Amino acid sequence: MSLLKAAIIGGGHIADDNHIPALKKLADQVEIIAVCGRDLSKARALADKHAIEHAFDSTEALYGSCQPDIILNCTPNNLHYDYTMQALKNGCHVFCEKPPAMTAAEAREMADLAKEKGKILAYNFQRRQSSEYLLLKKCYEEGQLGEVYHIKANYLRRRGIPGWGNFTNKTIQGGGALIDLGVHILDLALGIMDYQAPDKIVANIHDFIGKTGGKGLKGSWDAAKFDVEDGCFAYLSFPGNKSISLSCSFALNQKEEEIINLEVFGSKAGAVLNPFSLHTEVAGELADIRFPFLDETDTQLKNTTAFIDAILGKESNISTAEQGAVLQEIIEKIYLSATL
Amino acid sequence: MSLLKAAIIGGGHIADDNHIPALKKLADQVEIIAVCGRDLSKARALADKHAIEHAFDSTEALYGSCQPDIILNCTPNNLHYDYTMQALKNGCHVFCEKPPAMTAAEAREMADLAKEKGKILAYNFQRRQSSEYLLLKKCYEEGQLGEVYHIKANYLRRRGIPGWGNFTNKTIQGGGALIDLGVHILDLALGIMDYQAPDKIVANIHDFIGKTGGKGLKGSWDAAKFDVEDGCFAYLSFPGNKSISLSCSFALNQKEEEIINLEVFGSKAGAVLNPFSLHTEVAGELADIRFPFLDETDTQLKNTTAFIDAILGKESNISTAEQGAVLQEIIEKIYLSATL
Amino acid sequence: MSLLKAAIIGGGHIADDNHIPALKKLADQVEIIAVCGRDLSKARALADKHAIEHAFDSTEALYGSCQPDIILNCTPNNLHYDYTMQALKNGCHVFCEKPPAMTAAEAREMADLAKEKGKILAYNFQRRQSSEYLLLKKCYEEGQLGEVYHIKANYLRRRGIPGWGNFTNKTIQGGGALIDLGVHILDLALGIMDYQAPDKIVANIHDFIGKTGGKGLKGSWDAAKFDVEDGCFAYLSFPGNKSISLSCSFALNQKEEEIINLEVFGSKAGAVLNPFSLHTEVAGELADIRFPFLDETDTQLKNTTAFIDAILGKESNISTAEQGAVLQEIIEKIYLSATL
Amino acid sequence: MSLLKAAIIGGGHIADDNHIPALKKLADQVEIIAVCGRDLSKARALADKHAIEHAFDSTEALYGSCQPDIILNCTPNNLHYDYTMQALKNGCHVFCEKPPAMTAAEAREMADLAKEKGKILAYNFQRRQSSEYLLLKKCYEEGQLGEVYHIKANYLRRRGIPGWGNFTNKTIQGGGALIDLGVHILDLALGIMDYQAPDKIVANIHDFIGKTGGKGLKGSWDAAKFDVEDGCFAYLSFPGNKSISLSCSFALNQKEEEIINLEVFGSKAGAVLNPFSLHTEVAGELADIRFPFLDETDTQLKNTTAFIDAILGKESNISTAEQGAVLQEIIEKIYLSATL
Amino acid sequence: MSLLKAAIIGGGHIADDNHIPALKKLADQVEIIAVCGRDLSKARALADKHAIEHAFDSTEALYGSCQPDIILNCTPNNLHYDYTMQALKNGCHVFCEKPPAMTAAEAREMADLAKEKGKILAYNFQRRQSSEYLLLKKCYEEGQLGEVYHIKANYLRRRGIPGWGNFTNKTIQGGGALIDLGVHILDLALGIMDYQAPDKIVANIHDFIGKTGGKGLKGSWDAAKFDVEDGCFAYLSFPGNKSISLSCSFALNQKEEEIINLEVFGSKAGAVLNPFSLHTEVAGELADIRFPFLDETDTQLKNTTAFIDAILGKESNISTAEQGAVLQEIIEKIYLSATL
Amino acid sequence: MSLLKAAIIGGGHIADDNHIPALKKLADQVEIIAVCGRDLSKARALADKHAIEHAFDSTEALYGSCQPDIILNCTPNNLHYDYTMQALKNGCHVFCEKPPAMTAAEAREMADLAKEKGKILAYNFQRRQSSEYLLLKKCYEEGQLGEVYHIKANYLRRRGIPGWGNFTNKTIQGGGALIDLGVHILDLALGIMDYQAPDKIVANIHDFIGKTGGKGLKGSWDAAKFDVEDGCFAYLSFPGNKSISLSCSFALNQKEEEIINLEVFGSKAGAVLNPFSLHTEVAGELADIRFPFLDETDTQLKNTTAFIDAILGKESNISTAEQGAVLQEIIEKIYLSATL
């Protein structure tokens, strides 16, 4: 089989640190043929660093000279829509960074076009690939949890407003803690809810700490320019009497430096994601099950592989375009509820 | 000053174990003059046990022969309204067990009548009197927490469906985990929200485990007769961009045998109720404050004292009739949301 | 149904503290009619204490005036055989203290006579009735452990030579740590080996510490009169390639004050008795299962009940006469190997 | 003094990682002159890597061109005998990897020839050189333990079947867990028993988990080709009423990932190897002694040094040819007992 | 032998709770014949409670009607001198509560008179009798510590100002934390210094917290009447280049609720009193020795026994009149240094 | 602004590892122009390593060819005085290693000359710059501790006699544990005492372990040449009723490998340095405050910066010449007291 040709759009850290290294480990299936960035010299430097042939400073140039099979959309959030739509129109499969887009309508349009074009559009929710989550998913699918009816999904930092990047810039990011952190844990929770859409959402967002400033544990941020939420609390109620309680924050006056967890409550068993445990009955007695030997995994490599598998028609647990559209709509509704 | 005369209506355990012992410790202020119960011999026996003069088997008989200043309404939930209204009409102050009533309309009517009659109607939410909660309240009121914008309120048992009493009987109790457990922790949370009414509520209730049966840690229950919720999850959004996330259960597949806690998030500090701690900044650094020497307190004695103080016009942190009406309305809305 | 009539032979602590209280809790099934002891006044005092009608100072007198259905043989080890044989001959069911007898031949003869007479002869190995062991047994019988091929059985004390009773007197007890402690843990281990007889036994016994003396944690003992083993190590190999490694001691230079445990190794799972845990695979991953809510149980009451159940033809997990004979033969072989 | 000339036979990892680095640190006493392996190019590469002059692909070539004083026998187990005998016949001292040989007769023959030739034959049981074991040995030899009468020797892995090398191949290795792991801990135990031969041995071996397969913690193994024991339990009784209880496994359903330990019980004190502690009496009271500052040591360097010391006639705690013969006979008897 | 006749002077709690119960356990050696207190009815009541024949309200009456062999001086500190001197003059042995007196001169005079009269005068420093201290003393005397050259002696409470008794009244007590707490730990430290007198003392005392008031963990105290030290820090240098660092407090801003400890530094080993441990070398390695099975002891019974033993001429570790004089002089010098 | 020119005197490890790297990080303010050492080739090598232009083997040569603004005096203790005086006379600011000098008179003279010359003389007590100490200082200066009246200052090692350098040589070092370790912790304690001079000092020094030898945890030392103190205990009483209890050791029979700590007791709060905590009252309750997120800091860089800041007239917490004189006088008095 001939190699899939991949081109990178957006030559920042996420491409350099995550996507390119993962693709290079899959060199028997994929060849990276080009890097495209706003600044040609930086794109060229990145290409050279990874022994990639072409570098471009416009997607027009890219599509003009190459015919990639795959586009890795590593651009800022506010450009996800444009470059993904363009790539699909150029007949490419697209592996897009999260969140899917800036609006639910965009994400829906992206999913529709992918479907129409018969191409794979997938999002890089790589936390799906941790050993803990895969085990949770397996237990859920084997029915060990019974009916899952409530999930607490938390991604909470005490003082973790990033002191670098665009994380506190609403125009570029589209939001704060929900967009950067909450979206990950929400994706995981939805995976245990069959990724259906909620019928009721209530939410609140806050920016007390972000706007006040103070000591940071992930660098210092500029309180004066902080215009996103530092925390978000939301409750999602689903058909079938299920619900998710979502909490995420860049900054919150809690004890722990960082909490990333799911607590899943089912009719037969409950599960906690980190460290993974089951709480159930065994031989008629209440029992707690721990798994002390779970492997650490290269979640990016696994997720990139899942994307390639999807292209090749193999079974894959990649985040699909359809899931991305569901997720983006939930995010939009959370902000709507919160700003009303 | 002459002693206040108190009469007990409802001669069950709550009267015998909690209210009468507390009142007897306040013998310099209150005299218990009568016990009234459905079964005269049992009422008489309880009266004898505590050296109380009168015993009756109807409130008509009670009010016919005595003129109590205070009624302690220790009847089942579905009788709170009737006996409280009657007592107020008879010119008595009333100390009523929780929850206030079966409906929001009842609780509102009770509050209105108390106001009209100029009498104290109070509810026995005695968990308000723990050292931890009083300290939390003090920190809140002194402004150490800043703006409080989110509270997680949990009262969760793994397998704590009571194997005695009427706790699983909806007709008598009016509900399950929310009515018996959730109402306590909700009262505490509302106290840190100035007891205002929420403007949005979404909730879900469940009965998977209660209806399935299995091992119990508070005796065995009859799954066939179980007709209340074993768990309830709710989100309350308040004017001013505040919110409470409420979780309560008789039975849930979690690790812990029982969790009773508030996590309070404010702009200046966060607080955890049990064990009490503050999470804030001191001298410009992130700091955790612990209080290793809090006293254990007799919460019932403190709460009964608070009720008497209210009658005497002293400062008091007793649960007022007005607060009871707010609380009952929230409960009703939670069930409404959950059953829709 | 008329009550079973029980008589106690041997009026010491074991009768007073364990057997009589247990029987009294079963008063709807059993009536204690007599106590028989060497010293009539002591027997009478014990009978009075427990409101038992008759007291005797010889079994001849007992059988001359009463017709008990059940004999509880609470005599010292060296009298187990005589009084059990006599009781069976008098047509009684017998509940005999452990160990069964002083020799394998005696225990075999006792089992044969019980069979011939059609009476229940059972031994009081009450540790079988702990929640932990019953759960272990259940897991074993449900096949959760797979093939069990090795058990480490330990009953080890650091300095637990009893400073009272006859525990260090070989003539009366028949042995030391093996007879008093090892026999219990061995009974438990054999229960997970289908109580078959081993085909190979190697063992060693020691008395270094017992004969030297020193600080005791269960009173002081007389090193000069110490004539039993203070420790015993044995290995039992069974048909079917199974084995038990047995270690028991009154006194051993170990860290722990006391270890009482089984470690059971099976093809599908391993189990540890105290605290009970399973070590196995769940959902394809290595898993440890803990049971944090096991009940504490009244093991003597459960064991006495099991004895009565056996008499009544109900299912029972009591130690049978046949098991007693197997066990006694193993004990004899351990001592034989050790003294060779 | 002129340097001792050493030649390596068997150019695998054990030579490359352990023996050659150790010898190079002793460059003031030893010079490595040659490497001999089946594949000349590999031998040459190894020699080059370590700046060793000669490389050969047959021992005939080796002895034909060089006159080594020392042979390091780093060949697979089934070749230990041949190359050691040949080396002794060529007048060399031999440092042979463990286990000594495939049969007791071979090990005996090797010891006899070494004696006859007046050469040092030693085995590389480098675990003897840990600080913990040296301290145990010192305490034993100073009499602090008194009479040592029982040792529990455990080398137990939960799922530690090696996924590489020949460890599951009986023809090459001669056995499984006993040969690879048990032999080490047995060597340590025998050192505290004056390395005498036991007079009674009972043992069992198993292969349930090895033949079933599943998750491995040291790589994946091929269950279909697994033909060695995954576990071995044995009891060794020695003259003088002493005993060793040996347990070793590649795979066992236990909690711990790996247990490597000795528990030594003496008349005056007991000792645990890892972490090293003594359990005894001090000033008339039961006392536990811990040693929190033991050094980590380069056990291979210490063991190689001990071998050189033995050649030079200095005091040495190296495993002697005689000890190797005793050990190999025990191994043979364990397998004999287990397969009967 | 006829019984020793004992009379109690001072009928407060210390007599009722400590001395009389201890003496009654020694009824084969001592008979309590009288109680003498300021208030006759209270003295009579205490005598009746303990079945003591006589009660008096003056020592004149006591000595007028009885001839006690032993006086137990249980009066307040400021009366120790008078009643002890009187008792000695009346030919009695005296067991006096601590501290010995109000001044060094008094304590010296008391010791001189006891010597002159040939009577035992002893002080009730019962902490000498704890298992931990007796073991420390034994290790010291056996030479296991080598030369002891420094001791840190701490008796420190965070907020332990007693809310009862005379503990904060300088006129009656003579001082605060040093007199009530420090004196105990100093007595223990001096016992490991051969009770010699120091040649240099520097000290400071404080009353910040005592005079400020606040939360108390041993009841509430009256800050306005507080006229003793709440804390004392002192350094005592002894001939032979030894030293004690003494710290004691009723109230100090430390973490621990209470610290009562000695840290003893010797040339061969160091020791910590609570929990008792040795820090030394064993077999050439740094070692920590713990004693997990020390008995709890009835220190008052042991100390009263030691007093009786002294009277009977047996070996005794009671605090002697001479030691009391040394101790009182040190206390006086500490206050002198602190007030300069 | 032109760069400050710095020259290093003393080319050992402290220059190479600490001072030069710190200065190089401040290359925008300082230029290192020369290294001066006894051995020219070593000085040249060090200069080359750090790209420093000049190397000299005498200070005469240095001052002859260069005009440094700053001298870093990295010579042994017994040369601090000479080279510092010379540098000041040559018009340089001096950053001198600790301790200031060999005698109090020297340190005083150095301070006086610095003042006279108008130059900065500072000492390198870099432990002042840890986050913990800076936070302690801040809390003290903000008044959170109230009146500080006692400090326990400990720098204690179990077996930490350095096996390298001149640490055990009195002629070069001037002393042992006090000079090398105690001086640091004393500097920190004095900083919380406003660096005033004590009016009373008592002290003792010891050398039992140093002169005996044994196992070392910082290399092996030569007991025969050991001529300094291995431990020092001292008590310093200050005007205003304050005190410091100082304990330092190279070797002491304690449990911990190393203790470096201050315990500070104030009228409002107490503080512990490592890990930093406050013990005080919050909201009327006793409270413990922890700071789990303090940064690790490059204390040398911070201290060198503070020295430069002092030269530039900025606010600085550097150890001043005056403080050095106070400190040296205390050290002298401690030794005086100890040797009397």
JSON list of N, CA and C in Angstrom, two decimals, chain A residues 249-283:
[
{"chain": "A", "resi": 249, "resn": "SER", "atom": "N", "xyz": [-11.97, 24.73, 35.78]},
{"chain": "A", "resi": 249, "resn": "SER", "atom": "CA", "xyz": [-11.43, 26.04, 36.16]},
{"chain": "A", "resi": 249, "resn": "SER", "atom": "C", "xyz": [-9.97, 26.15, 35.80]},
{"chain": "A", "resi": 250, "resn": "PHE", "atom": "N", "xyz": [-9.57, 27.35, 35.47]},
{"chain": "A", "resi": 250, "resn": "PHE", "atom": "CA", "xyz": [-8.16, 27.73, 35.44]},
{"chain": "A", "resi": 250, "resn": "PHE", "atom": "C", "xyz": [-7.71, 28.09, 36.85]},
{"chain": "A", "resi": 251, "resn": "ALA", "atom": "N", "xyz": [-8.62, 28.67, 37.62]},
{"chain": "A", "resi": 251, "resn": "ALA", "atom": "CA", "xyz": [-8.26, 29.17, 38.95]},
{"chain": "A", "resi": 251, "resn": "ALA", "atom": "C", "xyz": [-9.48, 29.05, 39.86]},
{"chain": "A", "resi": 252, "resn": "LEU", "atom": "N", "xyz": [-9.27, 28.41, 41.00]},
{"chain": "A", "resi": 252, "resn": "LEU", "atom": "CA", "xyz": [-10.37, 28.18, 41.94]},
{"chain": "A", "resi": 252, "resn": "LEU", "atom": "C", "xyz": [-9.74, 28.02, 43.31]},
{"chain": "A", "resi": 253, "resn": "ASN", "atom": "N", "xyz": [-10.40, 28.51, 44.33]},
{"chain": "A", "resi": 253, "resn": "ASN", "atom": "CA", "xyz": [-9.83, 28.42, 45.68]},
{"chain": "A", "resi": 253, "resn": "ASN", "atom": "C", "xyz": [-10.10, 27.06, 46.30]},
{"chain": "A", "resi": 254, "resn": "GLN", "atom": "N", "xyz": [-9.43, 26.06, 45.76]},
{"chain": "A", "resi": 254, "resn": "GLN", "atom": "CA", "xyz": [-9.54, 24.69, 46.25]},
{"chain": "A", "resi": 254, "resn": "GLN", "atom": "C", "xyz": [-8.19, 24.27, 46.81]},
{"chain": "A", "resi": 255, "resn": "LYS", "atom": "N", "xyz": [-8.16, 23.11, 47.46]},
{"chain": "A", "resi": 255, "resn": "LYS", "atom": "CA", "xyz": [-6.91, 22.64, 48.04]},
{"chain": "A", "resi": 255, "resn": "LYS", "atom": "C", "xyz": [-5.93, 22.10, 46.98]},
{"chain": "A", "resi": 256, "resn": "GLU", "atom": "N", "xyz": [-6.47, 21.33, 46.06]},
{"chain": "A", "resi": 256, "resn": "GLU", "atom": "CA", "xyz": [-5.62, 20.59, 45.13]},
{"chain": "A", "resi": 256, "resn": "GLU", "atom": "C", "xyz": [-5.06, 21.50, 44.04]},
{"chain": "A", "resi": 257, "resn": "GLU", "atom": "N", "xyz": [-3.84, 21.22, 43.61]},
{"chain": "A", "resi": 257, "resn": "GLU", "atom": "CA", "xyz": [-3.26, 21.98, 42.51]},
{"chain": "A", "resi": 257, "resn": "GLU", "atom": "C", "xyz": [-4.04, 21.72, 41.23]},
{"chain": "A", "resi": 258, "resn": "GLU", "atom": "N", "xyz": [-4.43, 20.46, 41.03]},
{"chain": "A", "resi": 258, "resn": "GLU", "atom": "CA", "xyz": [-5.19, 20.12, 39.82]},
{"chain": "A", "resi": 258, "resn": "GLU", "atom": "C", "xyz": [-5.98, 18.85, 40.06]},
{"chain": "A", "resi": 259, "resn": "ILE", "atom": "N", "xyz": [-7.22, 18.86, 39.66]},
{"chain": "A", "resi": 259, "resn": "ILE", "atom": "CA", "xyz": [-8.08, 17.68, 39.71]},
{"chain": "A", "resi": 259, "resn": "ILE", "atom": "C", "xyz": [-8.54, 17.42, 38.28]},
{"chain": "A", "resi": 260, "resn": "ILE", "atom": "N", "xyz": [-8.28, 16.21, 37.77]},
{"chain": "A", "resi": 260, "resn": "ILE", "atom": "CA", "xyz": [-8.81, 15.81, 36.46]},
{"chain": "A", "resi": 260, "resn": "ILE", "atom": "C", "xyz": [-9.47, 14.46, 36.70]},
{"chain": "A", "resi": 261, "resn": "ASN", "atom": "N", "xyz": [-10.77, 14.43, 36.68]},
{"chain": "A", "resi": 261, "resn": "ASN", "atom": "CA", "xyz": [-11.40, 13.18, 37.06]},
{"chain": "A", "resi": 261, "resn": "ASN", "atom": "C", "xyz": [-12.82, 13.06, 36.55]},
{"chain": "A", "resi": 262, "resn": "LEU", "atom": "N", "xyz": [-13.24, 11.82, 36.40]},
{"chain": "A", "resi": 262, "resn": "LEU", "atom": "CA", "xyz": [-14.64, 11.47, 36.22]},
{"chain": "A", "resi": 262, "resn": "LEU", "atom": "C", "xyz": [-15.06, 10.58, 37.38]},
{"chain": "A", "resi": 263, "resn": "GLU", "atom": "N", "xyz": [-16.24, 10.84, 37.90]},
{"chain": "A", "resi": 263, "resn": "GLU", "atom": "CA", "xyz": [-16.88, 9.88, 38.81]},
{"chain": "A", "resi": 263, "resn": "GLU", "atom": "C", "xyz": [-18.16, 9.45, 38.12]},
{"chain": "A", "resi": 264, "resn": "VAL", "atom": "N", "xyz": [-18.24, 8.17, 37.84]},
{"chain": "A", "resi": 264, "resn": "VAL", "atom": "CA", "xyz": [-19.33, 7.63, 37.04]},
{"chain": "A", "resi": 264, "resn": "VAL", "atom": "C", "xyz": [-20.20, 6.75, 37.93]},
{"chain": "A", "resi": 265, "resn": "PHE", "atom": "N", "xyz": [-21.50, 7.03, 37.95]},
{"chain": "A", "resi": 265, "resn": "PHE", "atom": "CA", "xyz": [-22.40, 6.28, 38.82]},
{"chain": "A", "resi": 265, "resn": "PHE", "atom": "C", "xyz": [-23.38, 5.46, 37.99]},
{"chain": "A", "resi": 266, "resn": "GLY", "atom": "N", "xyz": [-23.27, 4.16, 38.12]},
{"chain": "A", "resi": 266, "resn": "GLY", "atom": "CA", "xyz": [-24.16, 3.27, 37.39]},
{"chain": "A", "resi": 266, "resn": "GLY", "atom": "C", "xyz": [-24.98, 2.41, 38.32]},
{"chain": "A", "resi": 267, "resn": "SER", "atom": "N", "xyz": [-25.96, 1.72, 37.77]},
{"chain": "A", "resi": 267, "resn": "SER", "atom": "CA", "xyz": [-26.86, 0.93, 38.61]},
{"chain": "A", "resi": 267, "resn": "SER", "atom": "C", "xyz": [-26.16, -0.29, 39.19]},
{"chain": "A", "resi": 268, "resn": "LYS", "atom": "N", "xyz": [-25.14, -0.81, 38.51]},
{"chain": "A", "resi": 268, "resn": "LYS", "atom": "CA", "xyz": [-24.44, -1.99, 39.02]},
{"chain": "A", "resi": 268, "resn": "LYS", "atom": "C", "xyz": [-23.11, -1.63, 39.68]},
{"chain": "A", "resi": 269, "resn": "ALA", "atom": "N", "xyz": [-22.46, -0.59, 39.18]},
{"chain": "A", "resi": 269, "resn": "ALA", "atom": "CA", "xyz": [-21.15, -0.22, 39.74]},
{"chain": "A", "resi": 269, "resn": "ALA", "atom": "C", "xyz": [-20.89, 1.24, 39.47]},
{"chain": "A", "resi": 270, "resn": "GLY", "atom": "N", "xyz": [-20.05, 1.81, 40.28]},
{"chain": "A", "resi": 270, "resn": "GLY", "atom": "CA", "xyz": [-19.54, 3.15, 40.02]},
{"chain": "A", "resi": 270, "resn": "GLY", "atom": "C", "xyz": [-18.08, 3.03, 39.65]},
{"chain": "A", "resi": 271, "resn": "ALA", "atom": "N", "xyz": [-17.59, 4.05, 38.97]},
{"chain": "A", "resi": 271, "resn": "ALA", "atom": "CA", "xyz": [-16.18, 4.04, 38.59]},
{"chain": "A", "resi": 271, "resn": "ALA", "atom": "C", "xyz": [-15.58, 5.42, 38.81]},
{"chain": "A", "resi": 272, "resn": "VAL", "atom": "N", "xyz": [-14.33, 5.43, 39.21]},
{"chain": "A", "resi": 272, "resn": "VAL", "atom": "CA", "xyz": [-13.56, 6.67, 39.30]},
{"chain": "A", "resi": 272, "resn": "VAL", "atom": "C", "xyz": [-12.42, 6.55, 38.29]},
{"chain": "A", "resi": 273, "resn": "LEU", "atom": "N", "xyz": [-12.16, 7.62, 37.56]},
{"chain": "A", "resi": 273, "resn": "LEU", "atom": "CA", "xyz": [-11.18, 7.51, 36.47]},
{"chain": "A", "resi": 273, "resn": "LEU", "atom": "C", "xyz": [-9.73, 7.51, 36.96]},
{"chain": "A", "resi": 274, "resn": "ASN", "atom": "N", "xyz": [-9.40, 8.42, 37.88]},
{"chain": "A", "resi": 274, "resn": "ASN", "atom": "CA", "xyz": [-7.99, 8.60, 38.27]},
{"chain": "A", "resi": 274, "resn": "ASN", "atom": "C", "xyz": [-7.81, 8.60, 39.77]},
{"chain": "A", "resi": 275, "resn": "PRO", "atom": "N", "xyz": [-7.18, 7.63, 40.40]},
{"chain": "A", "resi": 275, "resn": "PRO", "atom": "CA", "xyz": [-6.77, 6.38, 39.76]},
{"chain": "A", "resi": 275, "resn": "PRO", "atom": "C", "xyz": [-7.99, 5.50, 39.53]},
{"chain": "A", "resi": 276, "resn": "PHE", "atom": "N", "xyz": [-7.96, 4.71, 38.49]},
{"chain": "A", "resi": 276, "resn": "PHE", "atom": "CA", "xyz": [-9.16, 3.98, 38.11]},
{"chain": "A", "resi": 276, "resn": "PHE", "atom": "C", "xyz": [-9.56, 2.96, 39.18]},
{"chain": "A", "resi": 277, "resn": "SER", "atom": "N", "xyz": [-10.83, 3.01, 39.53]},
{"chain": "A", "resi": 277, "resn": "SER", "atom": "CA", "xyz": [-11.35, 2.02, 40.49]},
{"chain": "A", "resi": 277, "resn": "SER", "atom": "C", "xyz": [-12.82, 1.78, 40.19]},
{"chain": "A", "resi": 278, "resn": "LEU", "atom": "N", "xyz": [-13.28, 0.59, 40.58]},
{"chain": "A", "resi": 278, "resn": "LEU", "atom": "CA", "xyz": [-14.69, 0.22, 40.49]},
{"chain": "A", "resi": 278, "resn": "LEU", "atom": "C", "xyz": [-15.23, 0.03, 41.89]},
{"chain": "A", "resi": 279, "resn": "HIS", "atom": "N", "xyz": [-16.50, 0.42, 42.08]},
{"chain": "A", "resi": 279, "resn": "HIS", "atom": "CA", "xyz": [-17.15, 0.28, 43.37]},
{"chain": "A", "resi": 279, "resn": "HIS", "atom": "C", "xyz": [-18.47, -0.44, 43.13]},
{"chain": "A", "resi": 280, "resn": "THR", "atom": "N", "xyz": [-18.54, -1.68, 43.59]},
{"chain": "A", "resi": 280, "resn": "THR", "atom": "CA", "xyz": [-19.62, -2.55, 43.15]},
{"chain": "A", "resi": 280, "resn": "THR", "atom": "C", "xyz": [-19.85, -3.65, 44.18]},
{"chain": "A", "resi": 281, "resn": "GLU", "atom": "N", "xyz": [-20.52, -4.71, 43.79]},
{"chain": "A", "resi": 281, "resn": "GLU", "atom": "CA", "xyz": [-20.67, -5.88, 44.66]},
{"chain": "A", "resi": 281, "resn": "GLU", "atom": "C", "xyz": [-20.01, -7.09, 43.99]},
{"chain": "A", "resi": 282, "resn": "VAL", "atom": "N", "xyz": [-19.29, -7.86, 44.79]},
{"chain": "A", "resi": 282, "resn": "VAL", "atom": "CA", "xyz": [-18.67, -9.11, 44.33]},
{"chain": "A", "resi": 282, "resn": "VAL", "atom": "C", "xyz": [-19.06, -10.17, 45.34]},
{"chain": "A", "resi": 283, "resn": "ALA", "atom": "N", "xyz": [-19.56, -11.28, 44.88]},
{"chain": "A", "resi": 283, "resn": "ALA", "atom": "CA", "xyz": [-19.96, -12.38, 45.76]},
{"chain": "A", "resi": 283, "resn": "ALA", "atom": "C", "xyz": [-20.91, -11.89, 46.86]}
]
